Short mmCIF file of C-alpha atoms in Angstrom, two decimals:
data_model
loop_
_atom_site.label_atom_id
_atom_site.label_comp_id
_atom_site.label_asym_id
_atom_site.label_seq_id
_atom_site.Cartn_x
_atom_site.Cartn_y
_atom_site.Cartn_z
CA MET A 1 31.61 -28.21 -18.09
CA PRO A 2 33.27 -29.90 -21.19
CA ALA A 3 37.23 -29.31 -21.68
CA ASN A 4 36.68 -27.89 -24.91
CA SER A 5 34.06 -25.16 -23.29
CA ILE A 6 37.34 -23.50 -21.81
CA VAL A 7 38.80 -20.41 -23.27
CA GLY A 8 42.24 -18.62 -21.73
CA LEU A 9 41.93 -15.34 -22.15
CA ALA A 10 45.27 -13.45 -21.28
CA LYS A 11 45.96 -9.61 -21.68
CA GLY A 12 49.60 -8.13 -21.65
CA SER A 13 51.77 -5.55 -23.64
CA ILE A 14 54.42 -8.41 -24.74
CA ARG A 15 52.97 -10.37 -27.41
CA TYR A 16 55.23 -13.54 -27.41
CA ASP A 17 54.17 -13.95 -23.42
CA THR A 18 50.35 -13.08 -23.80
CA VAL A 19 50.05 -15.70 -26.51
CA LEU A 20 51.89 -17.95 -24.42
CA LYS A 21 50.13 -17.35 -21.69
CA SER A 22 46.67 -17.74 -22.99
CA LEU A 23 47.81 -21.55 -24.23
CA ARG A 24 48.91 -21.94 -20.71
CA LEU A 25 45.45 -21.42 -19.73
CA ILE A 26 43.74 -24.26 -21.50
CA GLU A 27 46.84 -26.91 -21.49
CA GLU A 28 45.06 -29.77 -20.27
CA SER A 29 42.48 -29.49 -22.55
CA VAL A 30 45.09 -30.04 -25.75
CA LYS A 31 48.10 -31.50 -24.57
CA GLU A 32 47.21 -34.99 -24.66
CA ARG A 33 45.86 -34.69 -28.32
CA ILE A 34 48.62 -32.99 -29.52
CA ALA A 35 50.93 -35.66 -28.21
CA ARG A 36 48.75 -38.20 -30.37
CA SER A 37 48.72 -36.38 -33.48
CA MET A 38 50.93 -36.82 -36.32
CA ARG A 39 50.18 -33.95 -38.72
CA ILE A 40 50.44 -30.76 -36.95
CA VAL A 41 49.55 -27.52 -39.18
CA ILE A 42 49.29 -24.25 -37.85
CA LYS A 43 47.54 -22.00 -40.18
CA PRO A 44 48.39 -18.15 -39.62
CA ASP A 45 46.49 -15.20 -40.77
CA PHE A 46 48.23 -12.98 -43.23
CA PHE A 47 46.66 -9.91 -44.57
CA PHE A 48 47.67 -6.75 -45.25
CA THR A 49 46.57 -3.34 -43.35
CA LYS A 50 47.54 0.13 -43.63
CA GLN A 51 50.10 -0.63 -41.00
CA GLY A 52 51.50 -3.65 -42.54
CA MET A 53 51.40 -7.25 -42.52
CA SER A 54 48.95 -8.97 -39.53
CA ALA A 55 50.40 -12.08 -38.42
CA SER A 56 53.09 -11.97 -36.11
CA VAL A 57 56.32 -14.45 -36.04
CA ASP A 58 56.37 -13.78 -31.95
CA ALA A 59 52.87 -15.09 -32.08
CA VAL A 60 54.11 -18.22 -34.25
CA ARG A 61 56.94 -18.56 -31.98
CA ALA A 62 54.80 -18.76 -28.85
CA VAL A 63 52.74 -21.24 -30.37
CA LEU A 64 55.42 -23.36 -31.66
CA ASP A 65 57.16 -23.27 -27.96
CA PHE A 66 53.89 -24.48 -26.33
CA VAL A 67 52.99 -27.18 -28.82
CA LEU A 68 56.37 -28.51 -28.98
CA GLU A 69 56.64 -29.25 -24.98
CA PHE A 70 54.24 -32.23 -25.96
CA THR A 71 55.20 -33.34 -29.55
CA ASN A 72 58.38 -33.97 -31.41
CA LYS A 73 56.53 -34.21 -35.01
CA LYS A 74 57.56 -31.89 -37.61
CA ILE A 75 55.32 -28.85 -37.68
CA THR A 76 53.73 -27.40 -40.92
CA ILE A 77 53.18 -23.73 -41.37
CA ALA A 78 50.45 -23.24 -44.04
CA GLU A 79 48.87 -19.98 -45.55
CA GLY A 80 47.63 -18.77 -48.68
CA LEU A 81 46.96 -15.18 -49.95
CA PHE A 82 43.83 -13.91 -50.90
CA SER A 83 45.13 -12.58 -53.95
CA GLY A 84 46.87 -16.03 -54.96
CA SER A 85 50.08 -14.49 -54.87
CA GLU A 86 53.10 -16.66 -53.50
CA ILE A 87 53.18 -16.73 -49.88
CA GLN A 88 56.77 -17.58 -49.39
CA PRO A 89 58.05 -14.02 -50.08
CA VAL A 90 55.83 -13.04 -47.54
CA PHE A 91 56.67 -15.58 -45.02
CA HIS A 92 60.52 -14.69 -45.32
CA LYS A 93 59.43 -10.91 -44.79
CA ALA A 94 57.61 -11.62 -41.88
CA GLY A 95 60.56 -13.32 -40.28
CA LEU A 96 59.09 -16.84 -40.39
CA HIS A 97 61.77 -18.54 -42.43
CA GLU A 98 64.24 -17.55 -39.77
CA LEU A 99 62.34 -20.07 -37.38
CA HIS A 100 63.11 -23.16 -39.37
CA GLU A 101 66.84 -23.59 -38.03
CA GLY A 102 65.44 -24.01 -34.53
CA TYR A 103 62.32 -25.50 -35.11
CA GLY A 104 62.70 -27.81 -38.29
CA LEU A 105 59.24 -26.47 -40.06
CA LYS A 106 57.80 -27.07 -43.37
CA TYR A 107 56.27 -24.05 -45.06
CA VAL A 108 53.32 -24.98 -47.26
CA ASP A 109 51.76 -22.21 -49.84
CA LEU A 110 47.75 -23.67 -49.97
CA ASN A 111 47.42 -22.09 -53.09
CA ARG A 112 49.57 -24.30 -54.82
CA ASP A 113 48.53 -27.33 -52.66
CA GLU A 114 46.92 -30.27 -53.62
CA PHE A 115 43.25 -30.06 -53.16
CA VAL A 116 39.71 -31.56 -52.76
CA THR A 117 36.85 -30.18 -54.46
CA PHE A 118 34.27 -29.69 -51.74
CA LEU A 119 30.41 -28.64 -52.65
CA PRO A 120 28.88 -26.85 -49.30
CA GLY A 121 25.09 -27.52 -48.30
CA SER A 122 23.53 -30.24 -46.32
CA ASP A 123 20.31 -31.39 -45.17
CA ALA A 124 21.00 -29.84 -41.71
CA LEU A 125 21.92 -26.58 -43.40
CA PRO A 126 20.59 -26.25 -47.15
CA LEU A 127 21.72 -23.64 -49.23
CA ALA A 128 19.08 -22.59 -51.63
CA LYS A 129 18.24 -23.72 -54.95
CA GLY A 130 21.06 -22.40 -57.21
CA ALA A 131 23.14 -20.98 -54.67
CA ARG A 132 25.30 -24.25 -54.39
CA PHE A 133 29.05 -23.65 -55.36
CA SER A 134 32.01 -25.59 -55.24
CA VAL A 135 35.09 -24.81 -53.60
CA ARG A 136 38.57 -26.45 -53.48
CA VAL A 137 39.92 -27.27 -50.02
CA ALA A 138 43.73 -27.38 -49.53
CA LYS A 139 44.79 -31.23 -48.69
CA THR A 140 47.37 -29.85 -46.26
CA ILE A 141 44.41 -28.38 -44.38
CA LEU A 142 42.02 -31.58 -44.85
CA ASN A 143 44.52 -34.04 -44.38
CA SER A 144 45.77 -32.55 -40.79
CA ASP A 145 45.05 -34.17 -37.59
CA PHE A 146 45.61 -31.39 -35.45
CA ARG A 147 44.64 -27.75 -36.99
CA ILE A 148 45.72 -24.55 -35.18
CA SER A 149 44.08 -21.71 -36.39
CA LEU A 150 46.22 -18.70 -35.30
CA GLY A 151 44.03 -15.92 -36.11
CA VAL A 152 43.68 -12.01 -36.03
CA PRO A 153 40.39 -10.57 -34.53
CA LYS A 154 38.97 -8.41 -37.60
CA LEU A 155 35.66 -6.31 -38.06
CA VAL A 156 34.56 -5.00 -41.32
CA GLY A 157 31.69 -3.18 -42.36
CA VAL A 158 29.70 -0.57 -40.73
CA ARG A 159 27.32 -0.63 -37.61
CA THR A 160 24.62 -3.44 -37.88
CA SER A 161 26.71 -4.80 -41.07
CA ALA A 162 29.89 -5.26 -39.71
CA ARG A 163 31.24 -8.98 -39.90
CA PHE A 164 33.39 -10.31 -37.00
CA SER A 165 35.91 -12.83 -37.55
CA ALA A 166 38.85 -14.79 -35.99
CA ALA A 167 39.80 -18.26 -35.89
CA MET A 168 36.99 -19.96 -37.73
CA ALA A 169 37.02 -17.79 -40.72
CA ASN A 170 40.85 -17.80 -40.58
CA ILE A 171 40.83 -21.61 -41.40
CA ALA A 172 37.53 -22.08 -43.43
CA VAL A 173 38.15 -19.10 -45.86
CA GLY A 174 42.21 -19.60 -45.88
CA SER A 175 41.87 -23.50 -46.53
CA MET A 176 40.09 -22.47 -49.74
CA ILE A 177 42.40 -22.31 -53.01
CA SER A 178 42.92 -19.03 -54.96
CA ASN A 179 44.62 -18.62 -58.55
CA GLY A 180 44.19 -14.99 -58.80
CA LYS A 181 41.74 -11.94 -58.84
CA PRO A 182 38.91 -13.31 -60.72
CA ILE A 183 36.17 -14.88 -59.19
CA GLU A 184 35.95 -17.79 -61.40
CA LYS A 185 39.54 -18.45 -59.95
CA ASN A 186 39.50 -17.22 -56.39
CA ASP A 187 37.61 -19.70 -53.91
CA LYS A 188 38.34 -17.38 -51.19
CA GLU A 189 36.49 -14.59 -52.87
CA LYS A 190 33.52 -16.84 -54.13
CA LEU A 191 32.81 -17.75 -50.41
CA MET A 192 33.56 -14.22 -48.94
CA SER A 193 31.21 -12.91 -51.51
CA SER A 194 28.47 -15.29 -51.11
CA ALA A 195 25.06 -14.45 -49.82
CA TYR A 196 25.14 -17.74 -48.41
CA TYR A 197 28.65 -17.24 -46.46
CA ASP A 198 27.45 -18.18 -42.95
CA SER A 199 26.34 -21.41 -43.95
CA ALA A 200 28.68 -22.53 -46.41
CA VAL A 201 31.33 -21.75 -43.69
CA VAL A 202 29.92 -23.89 -41.08
CA GLU A 203 29.63 -26.61 -43.76
CA ILE A 204 33.32 -26.48 -44.69
CA LEU A 205 34.17 -25.86 -40.87
CA LYS A 206 32.59 -29.27 -40.70
CA VAL A 207 35.66 -30.90 -42.41
CA VAL A 208 38.21 -28.37 -41.21
CA LYS A 209 37.51 -27.36 -37.59
CA PRO A 210 40.42 -26.43 -35.62
CA SER A 211 41.54 -28.23 -33.06
CA LEU A 212 43.03 -25.37 -31.35
CA ALA A 213 42.14 -21.55 -31.79
CA VAL A 214 44.51 -18.99 -30.86
CA ILE A 215 43.15 -15.34 -31.42
CA ASP A 216 46.23 -13.01 -31.46
CA GLY A 217 44.33 -9.59 -30.30
CA SER A 218 47.48 -7.82 -29.73
CA VAL A 219 46.66 -6.02 -32.84
CA ALA A 220 43.13 -6.10 -33.91
CA VAL A 221 41.76 -4.86 -37.35
CA VAL A 222 38.77 -2.36 -37.83
CA ASN A 223 38.38 -2.02 -41.80
CA LYS A 224 41.84 -2.43 -42.64
CA LYS A 225 43.40 -0.32 -39.79
CA SER A 226 45.19 -2.00 -37.14
CA LEU A 227 44.65 -1.38 -33.43
CA GLY A 228 46.38 -2.38 -30.52
CA MET A 229 44.34 -4.58 -28.19
CA ASN A 230 46.74 -6.53 -26.08
CA PHE A 231 44.66 -9.48 -25.49
CA CYS A 232 44.94 -12.98 -26.67
CA VAL A 233 42.56 -15.88 -26.56
CA ALA A 234 42.73 -19.78 -26.62
CA SER A 235 40.62 -22.86 -26.72
CA ALA A 236 40.20 -26.19 -28.26
CA ASP A 237 36.45 -24.82 -29.04
CA GLY A 238 37.09 -22.47 -31.99
CA VAL A 239 33.62 -21.36 -31.74
CA ALA A 240 34.00 -20.32 -28.19
CA ALA A 241 37.20 -18.62 -28.92
CA ASP A 242 35.64 -16.52 -31.54
CA ALA A 243 32.59 -15.76 -29.13
CA VAL A 244 35.02 -14.68 -26.13
CA ALA A 245 37.42 -12.63 -28.84
CA ALA A 246 34.44 -10.87 -30.32
CA ALA A 247 33.31 -9.83 -26.43
CA ALA A 248 36.94 -8.82 -25.44
CA PHE A 249 37.34 -6.76 -29.07
CA GLY A 250 34.10 -4.67 -28.21
CA ASP A 251 35.32 -4.05 -24.63
CA SER A 252 38.37 -2.63 -25.96
CA LEU A 253 35.95 -0.59 -28.83
CA LYS A 254 33.62 0.37 -25.98
CA LYS A 255 30.99 -0.95 -27.84
CA LYS A 256 28.99 -4.32 -28.36
CA ILE A 257 29.90 -6.60 -31.36
CA ARG A 258 26.44 -7.91 -32.58
CA LYS A 259 26.46 -11.59 -32.65
CA GLN A 260 27.79 -13.21 -35.69
CA ARG A 261 25.32 -15.55 -37.54
CA TYR A 262 27.94 -18.01 -38.11
CA LEU A 263 28.59 -18.58 -34.59
CA ASP A 264 24.98 -19.57 -33.74
CA LEU A 265 24.87 -21.71 -36.82
CA CYS A 266 28.42 -23.50 -35.60
CA THR A 267 26.60 -23.90 -32.34
CA LYS A 268 23.38 -25.32 -33.89
CA ALA A 269 25.49 -27.60 -36.06
CA GLY A 270 27.58 -29.17 -33.13
CA LEU A 271 30.90 -27.48 -33.63
CA GLY A 272 31.13 -25.62 -30.62
CA GLN A 273 29.64 -23.41 -27.75
CA SER A 274 28.79 -19.76 -28.81
CA SER A 275 26.80 -18.75 -25.66
CA LEU A 276 29.08 -16.77 -23.35
CA THR A 277 26.98 -17.80 -20.24
CA LYS A 278 27.99 -21.48 -21.23
CA ILE A 279 31.69 -20.70 -21.66
CA ALA A 280 34.29 -21.20 -18.97
CA ILE A 281 36.52 -18.16 -19.38
CA VAL A 282 39.78 -18.89 -17.32
CA GLY A 283 42.42 -16.01 -16.56
CA GLU A 284 41.32 -12.50 -17.35
CA LYS A 285 38.11 -11.23 -16.99
CA LEU A 286 36.04 -9.61 -19.67
#
C-alpha cells in the first residue's frame, strides 16, 4: 500500500492531543518531504457558525509542533474570508497572532495576495460550453512547496443534496480571491455556486493539491451549527483524508454520508484514493 494511502484516525476530547496523535500516525509518510520543503503554508478553515469561529488555535499549534520537528523554515498561516473582509482581526480574535512569539510565523490574507488567473477545465474533465469561468488563485498557496490544509468537516444541505466538504475544498475554494459579496468580485462564490463545482474543484486541485491534509473533527459543522465529534484525520492524501472524515462524520451522526462526486473525480484524475477499501486506516477504527 503506497504511503500516501495511509490515513491516521484519532479520537479524543482534548483537541491538541487528538490532532497531534493523528499526525503521529502518518509521520513516516510526510517527514522527509517536510524536511526538504522551503515554503510551508498552513491553510486553516475560518468561517462562522452559530457558536462562533470554526478554526482552532489549539489545532494550529498541534500542526506547528509536529511540522517544526522536521524543519526550521519559517511557516506561513494563510487564509481569506469568504466575504472578502480582512482576515487579520479574525486571526487576532482566534489567538493565532499570539503564536508568533513562539513560532516566528508569517500571516497572509489570501484575498489581498498576488494572484494568478486560472481557467478551470481540461480535455480530461471538460466543462460544458459556456460554463468555463476564470478564477484568481492566490500566489501564496500556488507557490508553496508544502501545503497543509487544516480543514473542518462540514455538511451543508439536506438528504441527497447535502454537500460534504473538508480538507480538499478548504484549500481549493480557500485559495480563490474574494473582493466582496457580488459574485463578479467573489471567486469563492463563483466557484461554490457553479453547476460545475465538482469538476472545477478537481481542476483547481491539480495546481493546489495539499501535501498534508488535517481534518479537525473535534467540532464539526452541520448547516452552520457546530457539533462535537471528537475525532481528527490526517494523511498525505487529501482525497483519502476526506473520504475517511466523511465516514467518521457519518458514524457520529449515525447516518451514512453519500459519496461525494468530487472525491470520485479526484480519484479518476489521479489526485488520491477515495475508496475506503483501498485506504489503510491506522489508529482508531471507523
